[in-house]
Amino acid sequence: MSIEYNELLAMLMETRPEFATELYNWTDGPDLPDYDAITVSRRTLTLPEQPNLLRVCVAAAYSKGDERVVALLFDAVLQPDPAQAESWLRFMTDAQRALSCMVVFVVLCRDAKTADWALTYSAVGDIGCYVLPVVIPSLLANA
């Protein structure tokens, strides 16, 4: 998938970090822990099996005082894409290692079929991370 949607999300969240919280609140995930700061960044990676393809997601790291309490990662998915989904676990483990906190991966989907597909990737092992698909049809209009 093209990275334009994730770049747009990054720009929106950098301008207004609470946008990350608003998107997360559309999921059925647990309440966010108490926080007093949000730091937004872009995370990138390439997978060994796709060395010419750059993957991008947006990270919103929530902190209370000097301690990070949770990080939300966001990826926009227009249709089921197993290659894109394979990057989610890598993004989560890299973010968890770098940020030393629980990581939640929010997958913004254009339709319920894609969200159901993304939900199949919600079991990512016992690493303190999980995937939450959410349907946002107005954000991901027909491309």
Short mmCIF file of N, CA and C in Angstrom, two decimals:
data_model
loop_
_atom_site.label_atom_id
_atom_site.label_comp_id
_atom_site.label_asym_id
_atom_site.label_seq_id
_atom_site.Cartn_x
_atom_site.Cartn_y
_atom_site.Cartn_z
N MET A 1 0.84 -1.18 0.00
CA MET A 1 0.00 0.00 0.00
C MET A 1 0.88 1.24 0.00
N SER A 2 0.38 2.26 -0.60
CA SER A 2 1.06 3.54 -0.61
C SER A 2 1.15 4.09 0.81
N ILE A 3 2.21 4.79 1.11
CA ILE A 3 2.39 5.32 2.47
C ILE A 3 1.73 6.68 2.66
N GLU A 4 1.04 7.21 1.65
CA GLU A 4 0.47 8.55 1.77
C GLU A 4 -0.50 8.69 2.92
N TYR A 5 -1.35 7.68 3.16
CA TYR A 5 -2.32 7.78 4.25
C TYR A 5 -1.60 7.88 5.60
N ASN A 6 -0.56 7.10 5.78
CA ASN A 6 0.17 7.15 7.05
C ASN A 6 0.92 8.46 7.19
N GLU A 7 1.43 9.01 6.11
CA GLU A 7 2.07 10.32 6.17
C GLU A 7 1.05 11.40 6.54
N LEU A 8 -0.15 11.31 5.98
CA LEU A 8 -1.20 12.26 6.32
C LEU A 8 -1.57 12.14 7.80
N LEU A 9 -1.71 10.91 8.28
CA LEU A 9 -1.98 10.71 9.71
C LEU A 9 -0.88 11.33 10.57
N ALA A 10 0.36 11.14 10.17
CA ALA A 10 1.47 11.70 10.93
C ALA A 10 1.38 13.22 10.98
N MET A 11 1.10 13.85 9.84
CA MET A 11 1.00 15.31 9.83
C MET A 11 -0.14 15.79 10.73
N LEU A 12 -1.28 15.10 10.67
CA LEU A 12 -2.41 15.49 11.51
C LEU A 12 -2.08 15.34 12.99
N MET A 13 -1.45 14.23 13.34
CA MET A 13 -1.14 13.97 14.75
C MET A 13 -0.01 14.87 15.25
N GLU A 14 0.93 15.21 14.39
CA GLU A 14 1.99 16.14 14.80
C GLU A 14 1.41 17.52 15.08
N THR A 15 0.41 17.91 14.30
CA THR A 15 -0.24 19.20 14.50
C THR A 15 -1.13 19.17 15.74
N ARG A 16 -1.84 18.05 15.93
CA ARG A 16 -2.76 17.92 17.06
C ARG A 16 -2.67 16.50 17.62
N PRO A 17 -1.75 16.28 18.57
CA PRO A 17 -1.53 14.92 19.09
C PRO A 17 -2.78 14.25 19.65
N GLU A 18 -3.74 14.99 20.14
CA GLU A 18 -4.96 14.37 20.68
C GLU A 18 -5.77 13.64 19.61
N PHE A 19 -5.45 13.89 18.32
CA PHE A 19 -6.10 13.16 17.25
C PHE A 19 -5.83 11.66 17.39
N ALA A 20 -4.65 11.31 17.86
CA ALA A 20 -4.33 9.89 18.10
C ALA A 20 -5.27 9.30 19.14
N THR A 21 -5.52 10.06 20.19
CA THR A 21 -6.43 9.60 21.25
C THR A 21 -7.84 9.44 20.70
N GLU A 22 -8.28 10.38 19.89
CA GLU A 22 -9.62 10.30 19.32
C GLU A 22 -9.77 9.07 18.42
N LEU A 23 -8.78 8.80 17.60
CA LEU A 23 -8.84 7.59 16.77
C LEU A 23 -8.85 6.33 17.63
N TYR A 24 -8.01 6.30 18.65
CA TYR A 24 -7.97 5.13 19.53
C TYR A 24 -9.32 4.93 20.22
N ASN A 25 -9.97 6.00 20.60
CA ASN A 25 -11.24 5.89 21.32
C ASN A 25 -12.34 5.29 20.45
N TRP A 26 -12.15 5.21 19.14
CA TRP A 26 -13.11 4.54 18.26
C TRP A 26 -12.96 3.03 18.31
N THR A 27 -11.90 2.52 18.93
CA THR A 27 -11.70 1.08 19.03
C THR A 27 -12.44 0.55 20.25
N ASP A 28 -12.46 -0.77 20.35
CA ASP A 28 -13.03 -1.40 21.53
C ASP A 28 -11.95 -1.73 22.55
N GLY A 29 -10.80 -1.08 22.43
CA GLY A 29 -9.69 -1.35 23.34
C GLY A 29 -9.93 -0.78 24.72
N PRO A 30 -9.12 -1.19 25.66
CA PRO A 30 -9.25 -0.69 27.03
C PRO A 30 -8.94 0.81 27.10
N ASP A 31 -9.40 1.44 28.16
CA ASP A 31 -9.11 2.86 28.35
C ASP A 31 -7.61 3.09 28.40
N LEU A 32 -7.20 4.22 27.89
CA LEU A 32 -5.79 4.59 28.00
C LEU A 32 -5.45 4.89 29.45
N PRO A 33 -4.22 4.60 29.87
CA PRO A 33 -3.82 4.95 31.23
C PRO A 33 -3.70 6.48 31.35
N ASP A 34 -3.63 6.96 32.58
CA ASP A 34 -3.42 8.40 32.79
C ASP A 34 -2.13 8.83 32.12
N TYR A 35 -2.15 10.00 31.50
CA TYR A 35 -0.96 10.53 30.84
C TYR A 35 -1.00 12.05 30.90
N ASP A 36 0.15 12.67 30.72
CA ASP A 36 0.19 14.12 30.67
C ASP A 36 0.93 14.65 29.45
N ALA A 37 1.42 13.75 28.58
CA ALA A 37 2.11 14.18 27.36
C ALA A 37 1.98 13.12 26.28
N ILE A 38 1.94 13.58 25.02
CA ILE A 38 1.91 12.70 23.85
C ILE A 38 3.01 13.16 22.91
N THR A 39 3.84 12.21 22.48
CA THR A 39 4.89 12.50 21.51
C THR A 39 4.60 11.70 20.25
N VAL A 40 4.49 12.38 19.11
CA VAL A 40 4.17 11.72 17.84
C VAL A 40 5.43 11.62 16.99
N SER A 41 5.60 10.44 16.35
CA SER A 41 6.74 10.25 15.46
C SER A 41 6.35 9.28 14.35
N ARG A 42 7.15 9.27 13.32
CA ARG A 42 6.99 8.28 12.24
C ARG A 42 7.98 7.16 12.50
N ARG A 43 7.53 5.93 12.30
CA ARG A 43 8.40 4.77 12.42
C ARG A 43 8.46 4.13 11.05
N THR A 44 9.65 3.74 10.63
CA THR A 44 9.82 3.13 9.32
C THR A 44 10.59 1.82 9.45
N LEU A 45 10.38 0.93 8.50
CA LEU A 45 11.16 -0.30 8.44
C LEU A 45 11.06 -0.87 7.04
N THR A 46 12.00 -1.74 6.75
CA THR A 46 11.93 -2.57 5.55
C THR A 46 12.01 -4.01 6.03
N LEU A 47 11.29 -4.86 5.36
CA LEU A 47 11.30 -6.28 5.70
C LEU A 47 12.34 -6.98 4.83
N PRO A 48 13.02 -8.00 5.37
CA PRO A 48 14.04 -8.70 4.58
C PRO A 48 13.52 -9.25 3.26
N GLU A 49 12.27 -9.71 3.27
CA GLU A 49 11.71 -10.28 2.04
C GLU A 49 11.23 -9.21 1.05
N GLN A 50 11.21 -7.93 1.47
CA GLN A 50 10.81 -6.82 0.60
C GLN A 50 11.78 -5.65 0.80
N PRO A 51 13.04 -5.82 0.48
CA PRO A 51 14.04 -4.79 0.79
C PRO A 51 13.85 -3.47 0.05
N ASN A 52 13.09 -3.46 -1.02
CA ASN A 52 12.89 -2.22 -1.78
C ASN A 52 11.62 -1.48 -1.39
N LEU A 53 10.89 -1.99 -0.39
CA LEU A 53 9.62 -1.40 0.00
C LEU A 53 9.72 -0.84 1.42
N LEU A 54 9.54 0.45 1.56
CA LEU A 54 9.58 1.10 2.87
C LEU A 54 8.19 1.04 3.49
N ARG A 55 8.11 0.59 4.72
CA ARG A 55 6.86 0.56 5.49
C ARG A 55 6.90 1.70 6.49
N VAL A 56 5.77 2.40 6.64
CA VAL A 56 5.69 3.54 7.55
C VAL A 56 4.46 3.38 8.43
N CYS A 57 4.59 3.67 9.70
CA CYS A 57 3.43 3.79 10.57
C CYS A 57 3.65 5.00 11.48
N VAL A 58 2.59 5.44 12.10
CA VAL A 58 2.65 6.60 12.98
C VAL A 58 2.62 6.10 14.42
N ALA A 59 3.47 6.67 15.27
CA ALA A 59 3.51 6.29 16.68
C ALA A 59 3.14 7.49 17.54
N ALA A 60 2.28 7.25 18.51
CA ALA A 60 1.94 8.25 19.51
C ALA A 60 2.31 7.64 20.86
N ALA A 61 3.36 8.17 21.49
CA ALA A 61 3.83 7.64 22.78
C ALA A 61 3.27 8.52 23.89
N TYR A 62 2.59 7.88 24.83
CA TYR A 62 1.95 8.57 25.95
C TYR A 62 2.82 8.43 27.20
N SER A 63 3.02 9.54 27.89
CA SER A 63 3.86 9.54 29.09
C SER A 63 3.14 10.17 30.27
N LYS A 64 3.50 9.71 31.43
CA LYS A 64 3.05 10.31 32.69
C LYS A 64 4.32 10.66 33.45
N GLY A 65 4.59 11.95 33.63
CA GLY A 65 5.87 12.34 34.20
C GLY A 65 6.97 11.97 33.23
N ASP A 66 7.98 11.27 33.72
CA ASP A 66 9.09 10.85 32.86
C ASP A 66 8.95 9.41 32.38
N GLU A 67 7.81 8.78 32.64
CA GLU A 67 7.63 7.36 32.30
C GLU A 67 6.65 7.20 31.15
N ARG A 68 7.05 6.45 30.12
CA ARG A 68 6.12 6.12 29.03
C ARG A 68 5.15 5.07 29.55
N VAL A 69 3.87 5.27 29.29
CA VAL A 69 2.87 4.34 29.79
C VAL A 69 2.25 3.48 28.69
N VAL A 70 2.21 3.97 27.46
CA VAL A 70 1.69 3.19 26.34
C VAL A 70 2.09 3.90 25.04
N ALA A 71 2.20 3.12 23.97
CA ALA A 71 2.42 3.69 22.65
C ALA A 71 1.35 3.14 21.71
N LEU A 72 0.75 4.03 20.95
CA LEU A 72 -0.22 3.64 19.94
C LEU A 72 0.45 3.75 18.58
N LEU A 73 0.40 2.68 17.81
CA LEU A 73 0.90 2.70 16.44
C LEU A 73 -0.31 2.65 15.51
N PHE A 74 -0.24 3.37 14.41
CA PHE A 74 -1.35 3.45 13.46
C PHE A 74 -0.90 3.05 12.07
N ASP A 75 -1.75 2.27 11.39
CA ASP A 75 -1.51 1.92 10.00
C ASP A 75 -2.85 1.98 9.28
N ALA A 76 -2.88 2.53 8.08
CA ALA A 76 -4.08 2.59 7.26
C ALA A 76 -4.05 1.45 6.25
N VAL A 77 -5.15 0.71 6.17
CA VAL A 77 -5.25 -0.44 5.27
C VAL A 77 -6.48 -0.27 4.39
N LEU A 78 -6.27 -0.27 3.08
CA LEU A 78 -7.39 -0.11 2.15
C LEU A 78 -8.07 -1.43 1.84
N GLN A 79 -7.31 -2.52 1.89
CA GLN A 79 -7.84 -3.85 1.61
C GLN A 79 -6.89 -4.87 2.25
N PRO A 80 -7.35 -6.10 2.43
CA PRO A 80 -6.45 -7.10 3.02
C PRO A 80 -5.13 -7.18 2.26
N ASP A 81 -4.05 -7.13 3.00
CA ASP A 81 -2.71 -7.17 2.42
C ASP A 81 -1.80 -7.92 3.39
N PRO A 82 -1.66 -9.24 3.22
CA PRO A 82 -0.84 -10.02 4.15
C PRO A 82 0.59 -9.50 4.28
N ALA A 83 1.16 -8.98 3.21
CA ALA A 83 2.52 -8.45 3.30
C ALA A 83 2.58 -7.25 4.22
N GLN A 84 1.56 -6.40 4.15
CA GLN A 84 1.52 -5.25 5.05
C GLN A 84 1.32 -5.72 6.49
N ALA A 85 0.45 -6.68 6.70
CA ALA A 85 0.19 -7.18 8.05
C ALA A 85 1.43 -7.82 8.67
N GLU A 86 2.27 -8.43 7.84
CA GLU A 86 3.49 -9.04 8.37
C GLU A 86 4.40 -8.00 9.03
N SER A 87 4.30 -6.75 8.61
CA SER A 87 5.13 -5.70 9.20
C SER A 87 4.63 -5.28 10.58
N TRP A 88 3.38 -5.56 10.92
CA TRP A 88 2.82 -5.10 12.19
C TRP A 88 3.56 -5.65 13.39
N LEU A 89 3.83 -6.95 13.39
CA LEU A 89 4.54 -7.55 14.52
C LEU A 89 5.93 -6.92 14.66
N ARG A 90 6.59 -6.70 13.56
CA ARG A 90 7.92 -6.08 13.60
C ARG A 90 7.83 -4.66 14.14
N PHE A 91 6.85 -3.87 13.68
CA PHE A 91 6.66 -2.52 14.21
C PHE A 91 6.41 -2.56 15.72
N MET A 92 5.57 -3.50 16.15
CA MET A 92 5.24 -3.58 17.57
C MET A 92 6.45 -3.96 18.41
N THR A 93 7.18 -4.98 18.00
CA THR A 93 8.33 -5.41 18.80
C THR A 93 9.43 -4.34 18.80
N ASP A 94 9.65 -3.69 17.64
CA ASP A 94 10.65 -2.62 17.60
C ASP A 94 10.25 -1.46 18.50
N ALA A 95 8.96 -1.08 18.46
CA ALA A 95 8.50 0.03 19.31
C ALA A 95 8.56 -0.35 20.78
N GLN A 96 8.17 -1.57 21.10
CA GLN A 96 8.22 -2.00 22.50
C GLN A 96 9.65 -1.99 23.02
N ARG A 97 10.58 -2.43 22.21
CA ARG A 97 11.98 -2.43 22.60
C ARG A 97 12.50 -0.99 22.77
N ALA A 98 12.16 -0.12 21.83
CA ALA A 98 12.67 1.25 21.86
C ALA A 98 12.00 2.11 22.93
N LEU A 99 10.71 1.88 23.16
CA LEU A 99 9.96 2.75 24.07
C LEU A 99 9.74 2.16 25.45
N SER A 100 10.00 0.87 25.61
CA SER A 100 9.87 0.19 26.91
C SER A 100 8.50 0.38 27.54
N CYS A 101 7.46 0.11 26.75
CA CYS A 101 6.09 0.20 27.28
C CYS A 101 5.19 -0.71 26.45
N MET A 102 3.95 -0.86 26.91
CA MET A 102 2.97 -1.63 26.16
C MET A 102 2.70 -0.91 24.84
N VAL A 103 2.48 -1.69 23.77
CA VAL A 103 2.22 -1.13 22.45
C VAL A 103 0.88 -1.65 21.94
N VAL A 104 0.09 -0.73 21.41
CA VAL A 104 -1.19 -1.07 20.80
C VAL A 104 -1.10 -0.67 19.33
N PHE A 105 -1.49 -1.56 18.45
CA PHE A 105 -1.44 -1.29 17.02
C PHE A 105 -2.87 -1.08 16.53
N VAL A 106 -3.19 0.12 16.09
CA VAL A 106 -4.53 0.45 15.59
C VAL A 106 -4.49 0.42 14.07
N VAL A 107 -5.32 -0.43 13.49
CA VAL A 107 -5.38 -0.57 12.04
C VAL A 107 -6.64 0.13 11.55
N LEU A 108 -6.47 1.20 10.80
CA LEU A 108 -7.60 1.95 10.26
C LEU A 108 -8.01 1.30 8.95
N CYS A 109 -9.25 0.82 8.90
CA CYS A 109 -9.75 0.06 7.76
C CYS A 109 -10.89 0.79 7.06
N ARG A 110 -10.98 0.58 5.77
CA ARG A 110 -12.01 1.24 4.98
C ARG A 110 -13.37 0.55 5.12
N ASP A 111 -13.39 -0.73 5.41
CA ASP A 111 -14.66 -1.45 5.47
C ASP A 111 -14.57 -2.58 6.49
N ALA A 112 -15.74 -3.14 6.81
CA ALA A 112 -15.82 -4.20 7.82
C ALA A 112 -15.09 -5.46 7.39
N LYS A 113 -15.12 -5.78 6.10
CA LYS A 113 -14.41 -6.98 5.61
C LYS A 113 -12.91 -6.87 5.90
N THR A 114 -12.35 -5.71 5.64
CA THR A 114 -10.92 -5.51 5.90
C THR A 114 -10.65 -5.53 7.40
N ALA A 115 -11.54 -4.96 8.19
CA ALA A 115 -11.36 -4.97 9.65
C ALA A 115 -11.41 -6.40 10.19
N ASP A 116 -12.34 -7.22 9.67
CA ASP A 116 -12.40 -8.63 10.09
C ASP A 116 -11.10 -9.34 9.74
N TRP A 117 -10.57 -9.06 8.55
CA TRP A 117 -9.30 -9.65 8.15
C TRP A 117 -8.18 -9.20 9.10
N ALA A 118 -8.12 -7.91 9.40
CA ALA A 118 -7.08 -7.39 10.29
C ALA A 118 -7.17 -8.01 11.68
N LEU A 119 -8.38 -8.30 12.11
CA LEU A 119 -8.57 -8.90 13.43
C LEU A 119 -7.90 -10.26 13.54
N THR A 120 -7.72 -10.96 12.42
CA THR A 120 -7.05 -12.26 12.46
C THR A 120 -5.59 -12.11 12.88
N TYR A 121 -5.05 -10.90 12.79
CA TYR A 121 -3.67 -10.65 13.20
C TYR A 121 -3.59 -10.12 14.63
N SER A 122 -4.70 -10.17 15.37
CA SER A 122 -4.70 -9.59 16.71
C SER A 122 -3.93 -10.42 17.72
N ALA A 123 -3.77 -11.71 17.48
CA ALA A 123 -3.01 -12.56 18.39
C ALA A 123 -1.54 -12.52 17.96
N VAL A 124 -0.75 -11.74 18.66
CA VAL A 124 0.65 -11.57 18.27
C VAL A 124 1.60 -12.17 19.29
N GLY A 125 1.10 -13.10 20.08
CA GLY A 125 1.98 -13.74 21.05
C GLY A 125 1.98 -13.00 22.36
N ASP A 126 2.74 -13.50 23.28
CA ASP A 126 2.77 -12.95 24.63
C ASP A 126 3.89 -11.91 24.74
N ILE A 127 3.70 -10.80 24.03
CA ILE A 127 4.72 -9.75 24.07
C ILE A 127 4.15 -8.44 24.59
N GLY A 128 2.94 -8.46 25.14
CA GLY A 128 2.35 -7.24 25.68
C GLY A 128 1.85 -6.28 24.62
N CYS A 129 1.47 -6.79 23.46
CA CYS A 129 0.99 -5.97 22.36
C CYS A 129 -0.30 -6.57 21.82
N TYR A 130 -1.11 -5.73 21.19
CA TYR A 130 -2.28 -6.26 20.52
C TYR A 130 -2.69 -5.34 19.38
N VAL A 131 -3.46 -5.90 18.43
CA VAL A 131 -3.93 -5.19 17.24
C VAL A 131 -5.41 -4.92 17.40
N LEU A 132 -5.82 -3.67 17.13
CA LEU A 132 -7.23 -3.29 17.19
C LEU A 132 -7.64 -2.68 15.84
N PRO A 133 -8.41 -3.41 15.04
CA PRO A 133 -8.89 -2.81 13.79
C PRO A 133 -10.08 -1.90 14.06
N VAL A 134 -10.17 -0.82 13.32
CA VAL A 134 -11.31 0.08 13.44
C VAL A 134 -11.68 0.55 12.03
N VAL A 135 -12.98 0.57 11.74
CA VAL A 135 -13.45 0.97 10.42
C VAL A 135 -13.66 2.48 10.41
N ILE A 136 -12.98 3.15 9.49
CA ILE A 136 -13.07 4.60 9.36
C ILE A 136 -13.35 4.90 7.89
N PRO A 137 -14.56 4.64 7.40
CA PRO A 137 -14.81 4.79 5.97
C PRO A 137 -14.62 6.23 5.47
N SER A 138 -14.96 7.23 6.26
CA SER A 138 -14.84 8.59 5.78
C SER A 138 -13.38 9.01 5.64
N LEU A 139 -12.51 8.44 6.47
CA LEU A 139 -11.08 8.77 6.39
C LEU A 139 -10.44 8.09 5.20
N LEU A 140 -10.85 6.85 4.94
CA LEU A 140 -10.24 6.07 3.87
C LEU A 140 -11.22 5.92 2.71
N ALA A 141 -11.64 7.02 2.15
CA ALA A 141 -12.58 6.98 1.03
C ALA A 141 -11.94 6.23 -0.14
N ASN A 142 -12.76 5.82 -1.05
CA ASN A 142 -12.26 5.05 -2.20
C ASN A 142 -11.04 5.73 -2.80
N ALA A 143 -9.98 4.97 -2.86
CA ALA A 143 -8.73 5.53 -3.38
C ALA A 143 -8.55 5.15 -4.83
#
